[in-house]
XYZ file of N, CA and C in Angstrom:
309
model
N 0.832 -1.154 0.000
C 0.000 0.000 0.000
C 0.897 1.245 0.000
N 0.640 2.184 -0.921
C 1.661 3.395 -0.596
C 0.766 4.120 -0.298
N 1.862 4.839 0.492
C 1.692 5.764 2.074
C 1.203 7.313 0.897
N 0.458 8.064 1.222
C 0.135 9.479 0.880
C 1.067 10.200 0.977
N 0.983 11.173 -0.049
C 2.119 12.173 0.043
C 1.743 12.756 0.935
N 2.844 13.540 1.458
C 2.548 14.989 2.117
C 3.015 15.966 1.609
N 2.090 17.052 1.840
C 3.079 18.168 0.894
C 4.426 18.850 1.635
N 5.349 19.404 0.562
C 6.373 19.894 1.810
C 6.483 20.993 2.184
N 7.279 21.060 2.893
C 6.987 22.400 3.538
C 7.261 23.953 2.947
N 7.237 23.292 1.820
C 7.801 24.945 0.937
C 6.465 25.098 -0.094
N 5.604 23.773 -0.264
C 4.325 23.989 -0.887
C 3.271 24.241 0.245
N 3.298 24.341 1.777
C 2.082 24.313 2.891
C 2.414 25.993 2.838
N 3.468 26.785 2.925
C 3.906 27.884 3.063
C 3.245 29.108 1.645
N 3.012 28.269 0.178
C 2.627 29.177 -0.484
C 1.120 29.868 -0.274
N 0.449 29.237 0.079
C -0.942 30.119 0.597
C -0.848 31.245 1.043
N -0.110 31.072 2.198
C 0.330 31.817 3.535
C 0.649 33.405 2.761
N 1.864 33.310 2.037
C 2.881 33.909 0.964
C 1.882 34.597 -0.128
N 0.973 33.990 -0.433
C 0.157 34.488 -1.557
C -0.609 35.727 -1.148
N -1.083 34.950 0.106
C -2.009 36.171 1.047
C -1.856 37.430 1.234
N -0.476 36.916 2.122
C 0.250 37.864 2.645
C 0.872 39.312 1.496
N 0.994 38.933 0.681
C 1.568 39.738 -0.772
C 0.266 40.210 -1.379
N -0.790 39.920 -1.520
C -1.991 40.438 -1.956
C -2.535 41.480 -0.696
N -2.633 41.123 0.474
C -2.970 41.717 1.700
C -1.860 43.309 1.378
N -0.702 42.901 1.028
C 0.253 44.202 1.390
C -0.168 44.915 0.516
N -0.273 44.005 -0.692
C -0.864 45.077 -2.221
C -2.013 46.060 -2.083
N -2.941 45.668 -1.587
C -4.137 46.038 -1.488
C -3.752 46.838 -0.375
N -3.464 46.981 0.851
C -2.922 47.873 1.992
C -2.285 49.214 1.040
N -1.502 48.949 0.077
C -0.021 49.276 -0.633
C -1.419 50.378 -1.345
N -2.064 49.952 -1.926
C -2.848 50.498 -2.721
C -4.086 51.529 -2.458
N -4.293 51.214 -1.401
C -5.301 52.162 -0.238
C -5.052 53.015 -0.119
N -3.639 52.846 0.840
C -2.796 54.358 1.082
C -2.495 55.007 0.317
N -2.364 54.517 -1.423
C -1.183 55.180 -2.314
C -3.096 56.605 -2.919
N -4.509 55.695 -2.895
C -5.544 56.188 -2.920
C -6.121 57.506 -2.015
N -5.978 56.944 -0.832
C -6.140 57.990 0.243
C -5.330 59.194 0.041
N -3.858 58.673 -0.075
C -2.370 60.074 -0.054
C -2.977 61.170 -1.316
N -3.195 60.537 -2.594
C -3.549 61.117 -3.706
C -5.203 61.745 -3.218
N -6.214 61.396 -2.800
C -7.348 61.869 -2.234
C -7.035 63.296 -1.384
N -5.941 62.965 -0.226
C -5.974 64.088 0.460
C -5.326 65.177 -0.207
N -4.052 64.987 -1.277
C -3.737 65.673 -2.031
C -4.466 66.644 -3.030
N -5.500 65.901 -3.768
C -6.732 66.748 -3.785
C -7.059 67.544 -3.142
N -7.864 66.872 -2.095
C -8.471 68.088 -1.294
C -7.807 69.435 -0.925
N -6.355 69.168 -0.467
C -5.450 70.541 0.059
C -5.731 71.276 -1.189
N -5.374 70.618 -2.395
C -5.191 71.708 -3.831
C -6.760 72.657 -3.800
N -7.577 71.465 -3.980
C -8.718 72.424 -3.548
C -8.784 73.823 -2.631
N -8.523 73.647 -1.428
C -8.684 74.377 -0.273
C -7.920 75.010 -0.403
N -6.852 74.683 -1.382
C -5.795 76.176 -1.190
C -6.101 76.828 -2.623
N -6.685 75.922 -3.585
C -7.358 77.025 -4.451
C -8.400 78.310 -4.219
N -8.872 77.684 -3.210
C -10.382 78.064 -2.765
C -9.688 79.483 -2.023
N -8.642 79.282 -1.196
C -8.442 80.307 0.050
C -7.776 81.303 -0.948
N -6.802 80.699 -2.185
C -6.623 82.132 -2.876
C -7.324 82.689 -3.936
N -8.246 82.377 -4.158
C -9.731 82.972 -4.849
C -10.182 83.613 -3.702
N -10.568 83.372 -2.559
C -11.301 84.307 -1.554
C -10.118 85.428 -1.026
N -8.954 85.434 -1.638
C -8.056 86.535 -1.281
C -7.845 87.280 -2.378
N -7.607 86.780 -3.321
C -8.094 88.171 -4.626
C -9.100 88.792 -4.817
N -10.373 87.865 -4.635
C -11.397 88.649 -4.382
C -11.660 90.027 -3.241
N -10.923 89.362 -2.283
C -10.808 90.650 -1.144
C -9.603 91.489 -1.438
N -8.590 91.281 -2.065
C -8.374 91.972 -2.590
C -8.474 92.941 -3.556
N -8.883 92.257 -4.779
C -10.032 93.010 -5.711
C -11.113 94.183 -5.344
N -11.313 94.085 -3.868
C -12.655 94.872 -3.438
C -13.854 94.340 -3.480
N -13.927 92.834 -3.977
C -14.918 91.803 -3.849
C -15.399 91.622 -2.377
N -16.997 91.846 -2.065
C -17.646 91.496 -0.949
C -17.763 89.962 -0.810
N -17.291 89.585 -0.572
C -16.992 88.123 0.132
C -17.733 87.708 1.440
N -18.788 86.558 1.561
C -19.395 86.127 2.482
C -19.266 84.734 3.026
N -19.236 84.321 4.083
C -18.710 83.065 3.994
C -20.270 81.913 3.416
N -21.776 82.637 3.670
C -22.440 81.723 3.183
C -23.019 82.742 1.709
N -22.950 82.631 0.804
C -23.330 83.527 -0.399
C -24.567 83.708 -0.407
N -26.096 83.035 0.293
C -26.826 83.242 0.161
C -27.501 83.160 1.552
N -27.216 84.119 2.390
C -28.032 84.471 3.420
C -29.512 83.894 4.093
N -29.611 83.199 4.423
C -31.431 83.188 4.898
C -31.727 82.913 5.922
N -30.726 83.769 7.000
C -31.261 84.286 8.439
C -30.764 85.716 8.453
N -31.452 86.430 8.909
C -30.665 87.634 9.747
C -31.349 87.471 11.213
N -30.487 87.738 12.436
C -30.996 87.863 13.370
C -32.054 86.454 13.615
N -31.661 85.295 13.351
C -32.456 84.286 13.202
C -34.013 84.114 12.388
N -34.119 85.656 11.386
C -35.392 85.153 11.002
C -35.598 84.871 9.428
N -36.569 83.758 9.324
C -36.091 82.549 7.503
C -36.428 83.931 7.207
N -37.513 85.059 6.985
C -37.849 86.161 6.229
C -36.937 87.102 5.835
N -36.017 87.243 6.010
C -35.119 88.389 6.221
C -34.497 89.206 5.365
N -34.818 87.868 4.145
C -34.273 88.757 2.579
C -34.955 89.691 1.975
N -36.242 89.328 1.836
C -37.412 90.296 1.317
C -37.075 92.080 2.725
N -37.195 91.117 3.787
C -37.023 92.591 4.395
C -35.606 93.511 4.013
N -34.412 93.187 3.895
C -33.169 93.631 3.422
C -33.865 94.167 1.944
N -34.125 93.750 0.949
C -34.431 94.278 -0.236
C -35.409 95.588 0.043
N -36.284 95.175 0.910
C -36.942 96.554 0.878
C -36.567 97.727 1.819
N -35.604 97.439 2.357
C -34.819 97.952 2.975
C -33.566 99.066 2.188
N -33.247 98.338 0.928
C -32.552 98.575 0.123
C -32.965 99.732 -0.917
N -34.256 99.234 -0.831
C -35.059 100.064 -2.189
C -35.494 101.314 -1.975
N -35.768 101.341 -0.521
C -36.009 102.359 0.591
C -34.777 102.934 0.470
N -33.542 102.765 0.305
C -32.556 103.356 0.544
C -32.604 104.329 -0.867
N -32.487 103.177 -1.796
C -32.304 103.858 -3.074
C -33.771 105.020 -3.541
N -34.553 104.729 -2.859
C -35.593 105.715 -2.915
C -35.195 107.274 -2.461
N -34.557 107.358 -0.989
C -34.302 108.226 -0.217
C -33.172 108.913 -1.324
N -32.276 108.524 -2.059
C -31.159 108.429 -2.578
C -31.796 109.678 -4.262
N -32.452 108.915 -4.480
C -33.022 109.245 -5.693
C -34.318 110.542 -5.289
N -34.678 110.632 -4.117
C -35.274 111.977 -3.693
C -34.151 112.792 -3.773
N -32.814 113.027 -2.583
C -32.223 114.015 -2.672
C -31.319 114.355 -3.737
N -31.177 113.490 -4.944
C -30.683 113.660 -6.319
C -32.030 114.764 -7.212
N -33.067 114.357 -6.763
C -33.644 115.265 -7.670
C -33.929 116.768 -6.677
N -34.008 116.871 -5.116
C -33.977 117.882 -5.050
C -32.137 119.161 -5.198
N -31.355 118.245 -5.650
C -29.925 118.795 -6.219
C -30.279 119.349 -7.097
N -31.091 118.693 -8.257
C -31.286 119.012 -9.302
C -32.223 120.267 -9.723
N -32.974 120.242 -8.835
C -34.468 121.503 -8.613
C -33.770 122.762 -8.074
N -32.270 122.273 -7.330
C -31.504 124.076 -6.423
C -30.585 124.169 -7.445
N -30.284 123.382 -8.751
C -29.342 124.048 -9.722
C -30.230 125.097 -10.231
């Protein structure tokens, strides 16, 4: 009767070896994903921070949310600012025409 092989010990070890080298790859490959991800993002954020500095430089009004919809906590607040505004430009456009009535 012959006896069964066994495998030796340099074929019980390749599994192990296979794993282990795919495991690092994939580890290897995550990080190399993530590094390049965060790299992104900085480029972003430092695009972003020198656009919001030419702009303020420029004389650009710069807000950190561009579209407002609280003042003083209330959702209404835009309509009131606009008429607030118009009121201004009203007042504005009275004492332009009484300039115009003392020429």
């Amino acid at each position: 009767m012959p006896e069964p092989q066994r495998p030796s010990a340099a074929s019980a070890g390749a599994p192990i070896l296979t794993s282990t080298l795919l495991g690092a790859l994939a580890g290897a490959g995550g990080l190399a994903w993530w590094l390049w991800n965060q790299s992104q993002r900085r480029q972003l954020m430092e695009r972003e921070r020198r656009l919001l500095r030419l702009s303020r430089f420029q004389g650009g009004v710069v807000t950190e949310d561009p579209i407002p919809t609280t003042d003083a906590g209330k959702p209404d607040a835009l309509p009131e600012r606009v008429q607030q505004l118009n009121q201004a430009i009203e007042e504005v456009r009275r004492q332009l025409e009484a300039l115009e009535a003392q020429s």
